Amino acid sequence: MADELDLLRSADPVPSDDHRFGDGPLNPRAEHRLARLLTGADERAAGRPGEGQEARSGRLRLPSVSWSGRPVVPSLPGAGRLRIVWGLLATALVAALTLGLVVSGPSSPPAVAAPRPLVIETGSAPVPLDRLAERAAALAGDRDAPRLRKGTHVQSWSLGMSDDDPPVTLAEERLVRWRPDGSRTELVVATDPRHPGRPVLSDEDGTPRLADDGHVLLDRTYPPSWSDAPPQSPPPRAPDRLRAYLAETQYTGTPLTTPELLDAVATLLDHWTLGARESAALARLLADTEGLRPAGRVTDRLGRNGQAYVTDDAHGVRRMLIMDPATGAVLGLESTLTAPDPEYRADRGAVMAYSAWMP
């Protein structure tokens, strides 16, 4: 709670020894404005500088919250007092929770800014998926090649849509590790907005550890769980069987379109860290898929060199799959708009979501 309390103190500093405001409620000006609002006085009609303009701009001044976490509610006249008190309680609690989730510290910008889309390097030569699949197959037989492991290490972000307000979405990094008894640990932290793209989780010795930066959102151990249904069951190593496996993860009995296939790949990678043989099967499957175009070289959000492959769907969304040019492993997936969306005030090229997977 230290970060949240520091933020509240900096937002509404009140001396603890003030005889009128010992528990840290509204300052006099805010108390006066709240009293006028509750008694029906119309400040917007008065048009006083700094007050009418603020009301018209749509900004809302929240009630103060005491350092014990309880909202401070003044005596309220009128028959609607109880309803207003409950409204203030709910508003204060939601505000406190929201601040805790979207701010990593009192001096940090909120971790909600939409990222810029990844850019293909000008003049870079695209690598055909067939060639990438051949490289992956050549590495699959290596004795020291990576092996399949249940669990994932992924950094992700997605755009939340709203009819009325700008989206507020938290970028996060998730580390899931399974134990031999079928139990698993899951650690989720907010990525540090001052250092976008830098991992904030450590996985030394196979044990999830929090790095110096990053706010913990979830740290939990789950009891044993067993399932033989995709994506919980191990992915097959044959491309045809893998295609059927991916279709099952999407709960459909019909063949997947190319955009749907990429969504299924993301589901797979959110549950498994692929070994060399599984990556080779996936690369071959993708090479045999129509509508996935090589686009050129790109640097992903973790600073890694990759080759981009893109496909467009019927809903105005372009998916960019990023693959390691040396091993054929999938590094990331990003979705962007191919046309503006006025309803949600999103421009063409706006990033809708991205995931960056790590070994």
Short mmCIF file of C-alpha atoms in Angstrom, two decimals:
data_model
loop_
_atom_site.label_atom_id
_atom_site.label_comp_id
_atom_site.label_asym_id
_atom_site.label_seq_id
_atom_site.Cartn_x
_atom_site.Cartn_y
_atom_site.Cartn_z
CA MET A 1 0.00 0.00 0.00
CA ALA A 2 3.01 2.31 0.28
CA ASP A 3 2.82 3.51 -3.32
CA GLU A 4 -0.93 4.18 -3.13
CA LEU A 5 -0.63 6.13 0.14
CA ASP A 6 2.25 8.21 -1.19
CA LEU A 7 0.21 9.00 -4.29
CA LEU A 8 -2.81 10.10 -2.24
CA ARG A 9 -0.66 12.25 0.03
CA SER A 10 0.92 14.01 -2.94
CA ALA A 11 -2.50 14.51 -4.55
CA ASP A 12 -4.15 16.14 -1.49
CA PRO A 13 -1.52 16.97 1.18
CA VAL A 14 -3.15 17.90 4.51
CA PRO A 15 -1.13 18.58 7.65
CA SER A 16 -1.74 15.83 10.17
CA ASP A 17 -1.81 18.39 13.01
CA ASP A 18 -4.47 20.62 11.41
CA HIS A 19 -7.25 20.94 14.02
CA ARG A 20 -9.98 20.97 11.34
CA PHE A 21 -8.70 18.15 9.13
CA GLY A 22 -6.93 15.70 11.40
CA ASP A 23 -8.01 12.70 9.34
CA GLY A 24 -7.15 14.24 5.97
CA PRO A 25 -10.48 15.13 4.29
CA LEU A 26 -11.24 17.76 1.63
CA ASN A 27 -9.48 21.09 1.72
CA PRO A 28 -11.69 24.19 2.31
CA ARG A 29 -12.16 25.05 -1.36
CA ALA A 30 -13.10 21.49 -2.31
CA GLU A 31 -15.42 21.22 0.71
CA HIS A 32 -17.14 24.45 -0.36
CA ARG A 33 -17.59 23.20 -3.93
CA LEU A 34 -18.92 19.84 -2.74
CA ALA A 35 -21.43 21.57 -0.42
CA ARG A 36 -22.66 23.76 -3.31
CA LEU A 37 -23.02 20.71 -5.53
CA LEU A 38 -25.01 18.78 -2.92
CA THR A 39 -27.35 21.71 -2.19
CA GLY A 40 -28.14 22.21 -5.90
CA ALA A 41 -26.07 25.35 -6.57
CA ASP A 42 -25.14 25.51 -10.23
CA GLU A 43 -21.50 26.60 -10.51
CA ARG A 44 -21.38 25.98 -14.23
CA ALA A 45 -24.08 28.60 -14.82
CA ALA A 46 -22.12 31.12 -12.73
CA GLY A 47 -19.13 30.66 -15.05
CA ARG A 48 -16.49 31.57 -12.46
CA PRO A 49 -12.92 31.08 -13.77
CA GLY A 50 -11.35 27.83 -12.57
CA GLU A 51 -14.68 26.35 -11.46
CA GLY A 52 -17.25 26.51 -14.28
CA GLN A 53 -14.55 25.69 -16.82
CA GLU A 54 -13.39 22.70 -14.80
CA ALA A 55 -16.93 21.34 -14.54
CA ARG A 56 -17.49 21.75 -18.27
CA SER A 57 -14.26 19.92 -19.09
CA GLY A 58 -15.67 16.74 -17.57
CA ARG A 59 -13.04 16.32 -14.85
CA LEU A 60 -14.29 14.97 -11.54
CA ARG A 61 -12.77 15.82 -8.17
CA LEU A 62 -13.00 12.77 -5.92
CA PRO A 63 -13.68 12.88 -2.17
CA SER A 64 -10.65 12.56 0.07
CA VAL A 65 -9.70 9.20 1.52
CA SER A 66 -8.29 8.98 5.03
CA TRP A 67 -4.91 7.37 5.52
CA SER A 68 -6.67 4.42 7.14
CA GLY A 69 -8.39 3.82 3.77
CA ARG A 70 -11.83 5.10 4.88
CA PRO A 71 -13.45 7.86 2.81
CA VAL A 72 -14.20 11.05 4.73
CA VAL A 73 -17.87 12.00 4.31
CA PRO A 74 -19.08 15.39 5.62
CA SER A 75 -22.52 15.92 7.14
CA LEU A 76 -24.97 16.09 4.26
CA PRO A 77 -28.39 17.81 4.37
CA GLY A 78 -31.55 16.59 2.65
CA ALA A 79 -33.46 13.38 2.15
CA GLY A 80 -30.89 11.91 -0.28
CA ARG A 81 -28.07 11.87 2.32
CA LEU A 82 -27.82 8.07 2.59
CA ARG A 83 -27.74 7.54 -1.18
CA ILE A 84 -25.04 10.19 -1.60
CA VAL A 85 -22.93 8.72 1.21
CA TRP A 86 -22.96 5.30 -0.43
CA GLY A 87 -22.08 6.90 -3.77
CA LEU A 88 -19.06 8.63 -2.24
CA LEU A 89 -17.96 5.41 -0.56
CA ALA A 90 -18.10 3.47 -3.83
CA THR A 91 -16.34 6.24 -5.78
CA ALA A 92 -13.51 6.51 -3.26
CA LEU A 93 -12.93 2.76 -3.15
CA VAL A 94 -12.92 2.43 -6.95
CA ALA A 95 -10.54 5.38 -7.22
CA ALA A 96 -8.13 3.87 -4.71
CA LEU A 97 -8.13 0.48 -6.47
CA THR A 98 -7.69 2.06 -9.91
CA LEU A 99 -4.75 4.16 -8.76
CA GLY A 100 -3.09 1.09 -7.31
CA LEU A 101 -3.39 -0.80 -10.58
CA VAL A 102 -2.34 1.79 -13.14
CA VAL A 103 0.45 3.66 -11.33
CA SER A 104 3.77 2.11 -10.42
CA GLY A 105 4.85 4.99 -8.17
CA PRO A 106 4.04 8.59 -7.26
CA SER A 107 6.61 10.01 -9.68
CA SER A 108 6.00 7.57 -12.55
CA PRO A 109 3.70 8.07 -15.53
CA PRO A 110 0.79 5.61 -15.60
CA ALA A 111 1.42 2.32 -17.41
CA VAL A 112 -1.50 2.88 -19.75
CA ALA A 113 -0.06 4.62 -22.79
CA ALA A 114 -0.75 2.82 -26.06
CA PRO A 115 2.49 1.53 -27.62
CA ARG A 116 3.55 2.47 -31.11
CA PRO A 117 3.26 -0.25 -33.75
CA LEU A 118 6.37 -2.18 -34.65
CA VAL A 119 8.03 -0.96 -37.85
CA ILE A 120 9.49 -3.13 -40.60
CA GLU A 121 13.08 -2.12 -41.34
CA THR A 122 13.26 -0.30 -44.65
CA GLY A 123 15.04 -2.29 -47.36
CA SER A 124 15.22 -5.50 -45.32
CA ALA A 125 14.84 -8.73 -47.25
CA PRO A 126 11.86 -10.88 -46.21
CA VAL A 127 12.67 -14.50 -45.38
CA PRO A 128 10.14 -16.97 -46.86
CA LEU A 129 8.44 -19.19 -44.31
CA ASP A 130 9.59 -22.30 -46.19
CA ARG A 131 13.22 -21.35 -45.57
CA LEU A 132 12.50 -20.60 -41.92
CA ALA A 133 10.79 -23.98 -41.53
CA GLU A 134 13.86 -25.71 -43.01
CA ARG A 135 16.13 -23.97 -40.50
CA ALA A 136 13.87 -24.98 -37.63
CA ALA A 137 13.80 -28.61 -38.81
CA ALA A 138 17.59 -28.71 -39.04
CA LEU A 139 17.89 -27.62 -35.41
CA ALA A 140 15.21 -29.97 -34.10
CA GLY A 141 17.54 -32.98 -34.11
CA ASP A 142 20.26 -31.26 -32.10
CA ARG A 143 20.87 -33.00 -28.78
CA ASP A 144 21.19 -29.67 -26.95
CA ALA A 145 18.15 -28.11 -28.60
CA PRO A 146 15.47 -26.63 -26.29
CA ARG A 147 12.81 -29.05 -25.04
CA LEU A 148 9.08 -28.57 -24.53
CA ARG A 149 8.16 -27.11 -21.13
CA LYS A 150 4.72 -26.49 -19.70
CA GLY A 151 4.29 -22.90 -18.58
CA THR A 152 4.95 -19.53 -20.16
CA HIS A 153 6.85 -16.28 -19.73
CA VAL A 154 5.08 -13.53 -21.66
CA GLN A 155 4.78 -9.76 -21.73
CA SER A 156 1.42 -8.56 -23.06
CA TRP A 157 -0.74 -5.51 -23.58
CA SER A 158 -4.23 -5.04 -25.02
CA LEU A 159 -6.41 -2.06 -25.84
CA GLY A 160 -9.56 -1.74 -23.74
CA MET A 161 -12.52 -0.22 -25.57
CA SER A 162 -15.00 2.25 -24.10
CA ASP A 163 -17.90 4.22 -25.56
CA ASP A 164 -17.32 7.23 -23.31
CA ASP A 165 -13.75 7.37 -21.97
CA PRO A 166 -10.22 6.79 -23.27
CA PRO A 167 -9.08 3.20 -22.70
CA VAL A 168 -7.10 2.41 -19.56
CA THR A 169 -5.14 -0.79 -19.99
CA LEU A 170 -2.27 -2.16 -17.99
CA ALA A 171 0.72 -3.81 -19.63
CA GLU A 172 1.74 -6.87 -17.67
CA GLU A 173 4.28 -9.64 -17.58
CA ARG A 174 3.29 -13.15 -16.57
CA LEU A 175 5.42 -16.09 -15.52
CA VAL A 176 3.75 -19.50 -15.10
CA ARG A 177 5.69 -22.59 -14.03
CA TRP A 178 4.30 -26.10 -13.49
CA ARG A 179 5.57 -28.56 -10.88
CA PRO A 180 5.86 -32.35 -11.25
CA ASP A 181 2.83 -32.89 -9.00
CA GLY A 182 0.57 -30.90 -11.40
CA SER A 183 0.45 -27.73 -9.30
CA ARG A 184 1.62 -24.43 -10.74
CA THR A 185 2.82 -20.99 -9.69
CA GLU A 186 1.72 -17.80 -11.41
CA LEU A 187 3.35 -14.43 -10.93
CA VAL A 188 1.96 -11.35 -12.71
CA VAL A 189 3.48 -7.88 -12.46
CA ALA A 190 2.87 -4.53 -14.09
CA THR A 191 5.66 -3.67 -16.49
CA ASP A 192 7.68 -0.60 -15.60
CA PRO A 193 6.42 2.28 -17.78
CA ARG A 194 9.78 4.08 -17.41
CA HIS A 195 11.51 1.20 -19.22
CA PRO A 196 9.06 -0.19 -21.80
CA GLY A 197 9.96 -3.59 -23.14
CA ARG A 198 12.40 -4.48 -20.36
CA PRO A 199 11.48 -7.70 -18.56
CA VAL A 200 10.75 -7.20 -14.88
CA LEU A 201 10.62 -10.87 -13.89
CA SER A 202 13.50 -13.19 -13.21
CA ASP A 203 13.37 -16.98 -13.56
CA GLU A 204 16.71 -18.00 -12.13
CA ASP A 205 16.94 -21.64 -11.05
CA GLY A 206 13.38 -22.19 -12.30
CA THR A 207 11.92 -20.12 -9.45
CA PRO A 208 9.88 -16.99 -10.30
CA ARG A 209 11.36 -13.93 -8.61
CA LEU A 210 10.34 -10.29 -8.74
CA ALA A 211 12.95 -7.90 -10.07
CA ASP A 212 13.51 -4.46 -8.52
CA ASP A 213 10.88 -2.74 -10.66
CA GLY A 214 7.29 -3.76 -11.28
CA HIS A 215 4.17 -3.84 -9.15
CA VAL A 216 2.84 -7.29 -8.22
CA LEU A 217 -0.67 -7.92 -9.54
CA LEU A 218 -0.87 -11.63 -8.74
CA ASP A 219 1.35 -14.09 -6.89
CA ARG A 220 -0.41 -17.40 -6.41
CA THR A 221 0.14 -21.14 -6.25
CA TYR A 222 -2.59 -23.35 -7.70
CA PRO A 223 -3.32 -26.95 -6.61
CA PRO A 224 -2.68 -29.89 -8.95
CA SER A 225 -4.76 -29.87 -12.11
CA TRP A 226 -4.72 -32.44 -14.90
CA SER A 227 -6.33 -32.29 -18.32
CA ASP A 228 -5.79 -34.09 -21.62
CA ALA A 229 -7.64 -31.47 -23.69
CA PRO A 230 -5.80 -28.77 -25.69
CA PRO A 231 -4.19 -26.48 -24.74
CA GLN A 232 -3.47 -28.31 -21.46
CA SER A 233 -2.26 -31.44 -23.23
CA PRO A 234 1.20 -31.38 -24.90
CA PRO A 235 1.14 -30.14 -28.52
CA PRO A 236 1.92 -32.76 -31.20
CA ARG A 237 5.07 -32.62 -33.31
CA ALA A 238 3.45 -33.36 -36.68
CA PRO A 239 2.11 -30.31 -38.58
CA ASP A 240 -1.21 -31.88 -39.55
CA ARG A 241 -1.94 -33.06 -36.03
CA LEU A 242 -0.83 -29.70 -34.67
CA ARG A 243 -3.33 -27.92 -36.93
CA ALA A 244 -6.16 -30.07 -35.52
CA TYR A 245 -4.86 -29.44 -31.99
CA LEU A 246 -4.93 -25.66 -32.53
CA ALA A 247 -8.47 -25.84 -33.92
CA GLU A 248 -9.53 -27.64 -30.76
CA THR A 249 -8.10 -24.87 -28.59
CA GLN A 250 -10.48 -22.49 -30.37
CA TYR A 251 -13.47 -24.83 -29.73
CA THR A 252 -14.33 -25.18 -33.39
CA GLY A 253 -14.71 -28.17 -35.65
CA THR A 254 -14.24 -26.12 -38.82
CA PRO A 255 -10.89 -25.25 -40.41
CA LEU A 256 -9.31 -22.14 -38.96
CA THR A 257 -8.77 -19.05 -41.09
CA THR A 258 -5.23 -17.69 -41.03
CA PRO A 259 -6.07 -14.94 -38.47
CA GLU A 260 -7.84 -17.53 -36.30
CA LEU A 261 -4.83 -19.81 -36.60
CA LEU A 262 -2.55 -17.07 -35.27
CA ASP A 263 -4.93 -16.50 -32.36
CA ALA A 264 -4.73 -20.23 -31.62
CA VAL A 265 -0.91 -20.03 -31.71
CA ALA A 266 -1.10 -17.30 -29.06
CA THR A 267 -3.30 -19.57 -26.92
CA LEU A 268 -0.75 -22.36 -27.28
CA LEU A 269 2.18 -20.12 -26.32
CA ASP A 270 0.29 -18.79 -23.31
CA HIS A 271 0.35 -22.36 -21.96
CA TRP A 272 3.56 -23.91 -23.31
CA THR A 273 7.17 -22.92 -24.00
CA LEU A 274 7.90 -24.84 -27.19
CA GLY A 275 10.94 -27.00 -27.73
CA ALA A 276 12.87 -27.14 -30.99
CA ARG A 277 10.80 -30.02 -32.41
CA GLU A 278 7.50 -28.34 -31.61
CA SER A 279 8.75 -25.03 -33.07
CA ALA A 280 9.77 -26.87 -36.24
CA ALA A 281 6.28 -28.40 -36.56
CA LEU A 282 4.67 -25.00 -36.06
CA ALA A 283 6.99 -23.32 -38.59
CA ARG A 284 6.11 -25.97 -41.20
CA LEU A 285 2.40 -25.58 -40.47
CA LEU A 286 2.67 -21.81 -40.94
CA ALA A 287 4.68 -22.23 -44.14
CA ASP A 288 1.84 -24.34 -45.55
CA THR A 289 -0.79 -21.74 -44.57
CA GLU A 290 -2.12 -19.35 -47.21
CA GLY A 291 -2.40 -15.63 -46.56
CA LEU A 292 0.60 -15.21 -44.27
CA ARG A 293 2.93 -12.81 -46.08
CA PRO A 294 6.63 -12.25 -45.28
CA ALA A 295 7.15 -8.55 -44.53
CA GLY A 296 10.82 -8.14 -43.60
CA ARG A 297 13.02 -7.66 -40.57
CA VAL A 298 11.70 -6.14 -37.34
CA THR A 299 12.97 -5.53 -33.83
CA ASP A 300 10.46 -6.79 -31.30
CA ARG A 301 9.47 -5.12 -28.01
CA LEU A 302 12.21 -6.94 -26.13
CA GLY A 303 14.91 -5.76 -28.52
CA ARG A 304 15.23 -9.07 -30.37
CA ASN A 305 15.77 -9.40 -34.12
CA GLY A 306 12.91 -11.12 -35.89
CA GLN A 307 11.20 -11.73 -39.19
CA ALA A 308 7.64 -10.44 -39.56
CA TYR A 309 4.76 -12.25 -41.28
CA VAL A 310 1.41 -10.48 -41.65
CA THR A 311 -2.21 -11.29 -42.45
CA ASP A 312 -5.39 -9.19 -42.52
CA ASP A 313 -8.83 -10.28 -41.37
CA ALA A 314 -12.29 -9.17 -42.49
CA HIS A 315 -12.73 -6.87 -39.48
CA GLY A 316 -9.97 -4.39 -40.24
CA VAL A 317 -7.30 -5.96 -38.01
CA ARG A 318 -3.80 -6.87 -39.17
CA ARG A 319 -1.85 -9.52 -37.26
CA MET A 320 1.94 -9.52 -37.36
CA LEU A 321 3.70 -12.70 -36.29
CA ILE A 322 7.35 -12.26 -35.33
CA MET A 323 9.66 -15.27 -35.61
CA ASP A 324 13.31 -15.87 -34.80
CA PRO A 325 15.11 -15.97 -38.18
CA ALA A 326 17.70 -18.47 -36.90
CA THR A 327 15.52 -20.98 -35.05
CA GLY A 328 11.98 -20.46 -36.36
CA ALA A 329 10.64 -19.96 -32.84
CA VAL A 330 7.73 -17.54 -32.41
CA LEU A 331 8.81 -14.39 -30.57
CA GLY A 332 5.66 -12.30 -30.63
CA LEU A 333 2.30 -11.41 -32.10
CA GLU A 334 0.91 -7.91 -32.62
CA SER A 335 -2.53 -6.77 -33.85
CA THR A 336 -3.12 -3.32 -35.38
CA LEU A 337 -6.01 -1.56 -37.11
CA THR A 338 -5.89 -1.28 -40.89
CA ALA A 339 -8.52 1.48 -40.91
CA PRO A 340 -9.58 4.18 -38.42
CA ASP A 341 -12.34 3.34 -35.95
CA PRO A 342 -14.19 6.61 -35.18
CA GLU A 343 -16.52 4.92 -32.70
CA TYR A 344 -13.61 4.23 -30.36
CA ARG A 345 -11.43 7.14 -31.50
CA ALA A 346 -8.72 4.79 -32.74
CA ASP A 347 -6.55 5.75 -35.73
CA ARG A 348 -5.35 3.54 -38.53
CA GLY A 349 -2.29 1.65 -37.37
CA ALA A 350 -3.28 1.77 -33.70
CA VAL A 351 -2.01 -1.20 -31.72
CA MET A 352 -4.87 -3.35 -30.45
CA ALA A 353 -2.78 -5.96 -28.62
CA TYR A 354 0.64 -7.53 -28.48
CA SER A 355 2.36 -10.46 -26.81
CA ALA A 356 6.09 -11.12 -26.56
CA TRP A 357 7.05 -14.62 -25.40
CA MET A 358 10.33 -15.45 -23.70
CA PRO A 359 12.07 -18.81 -23.13
#
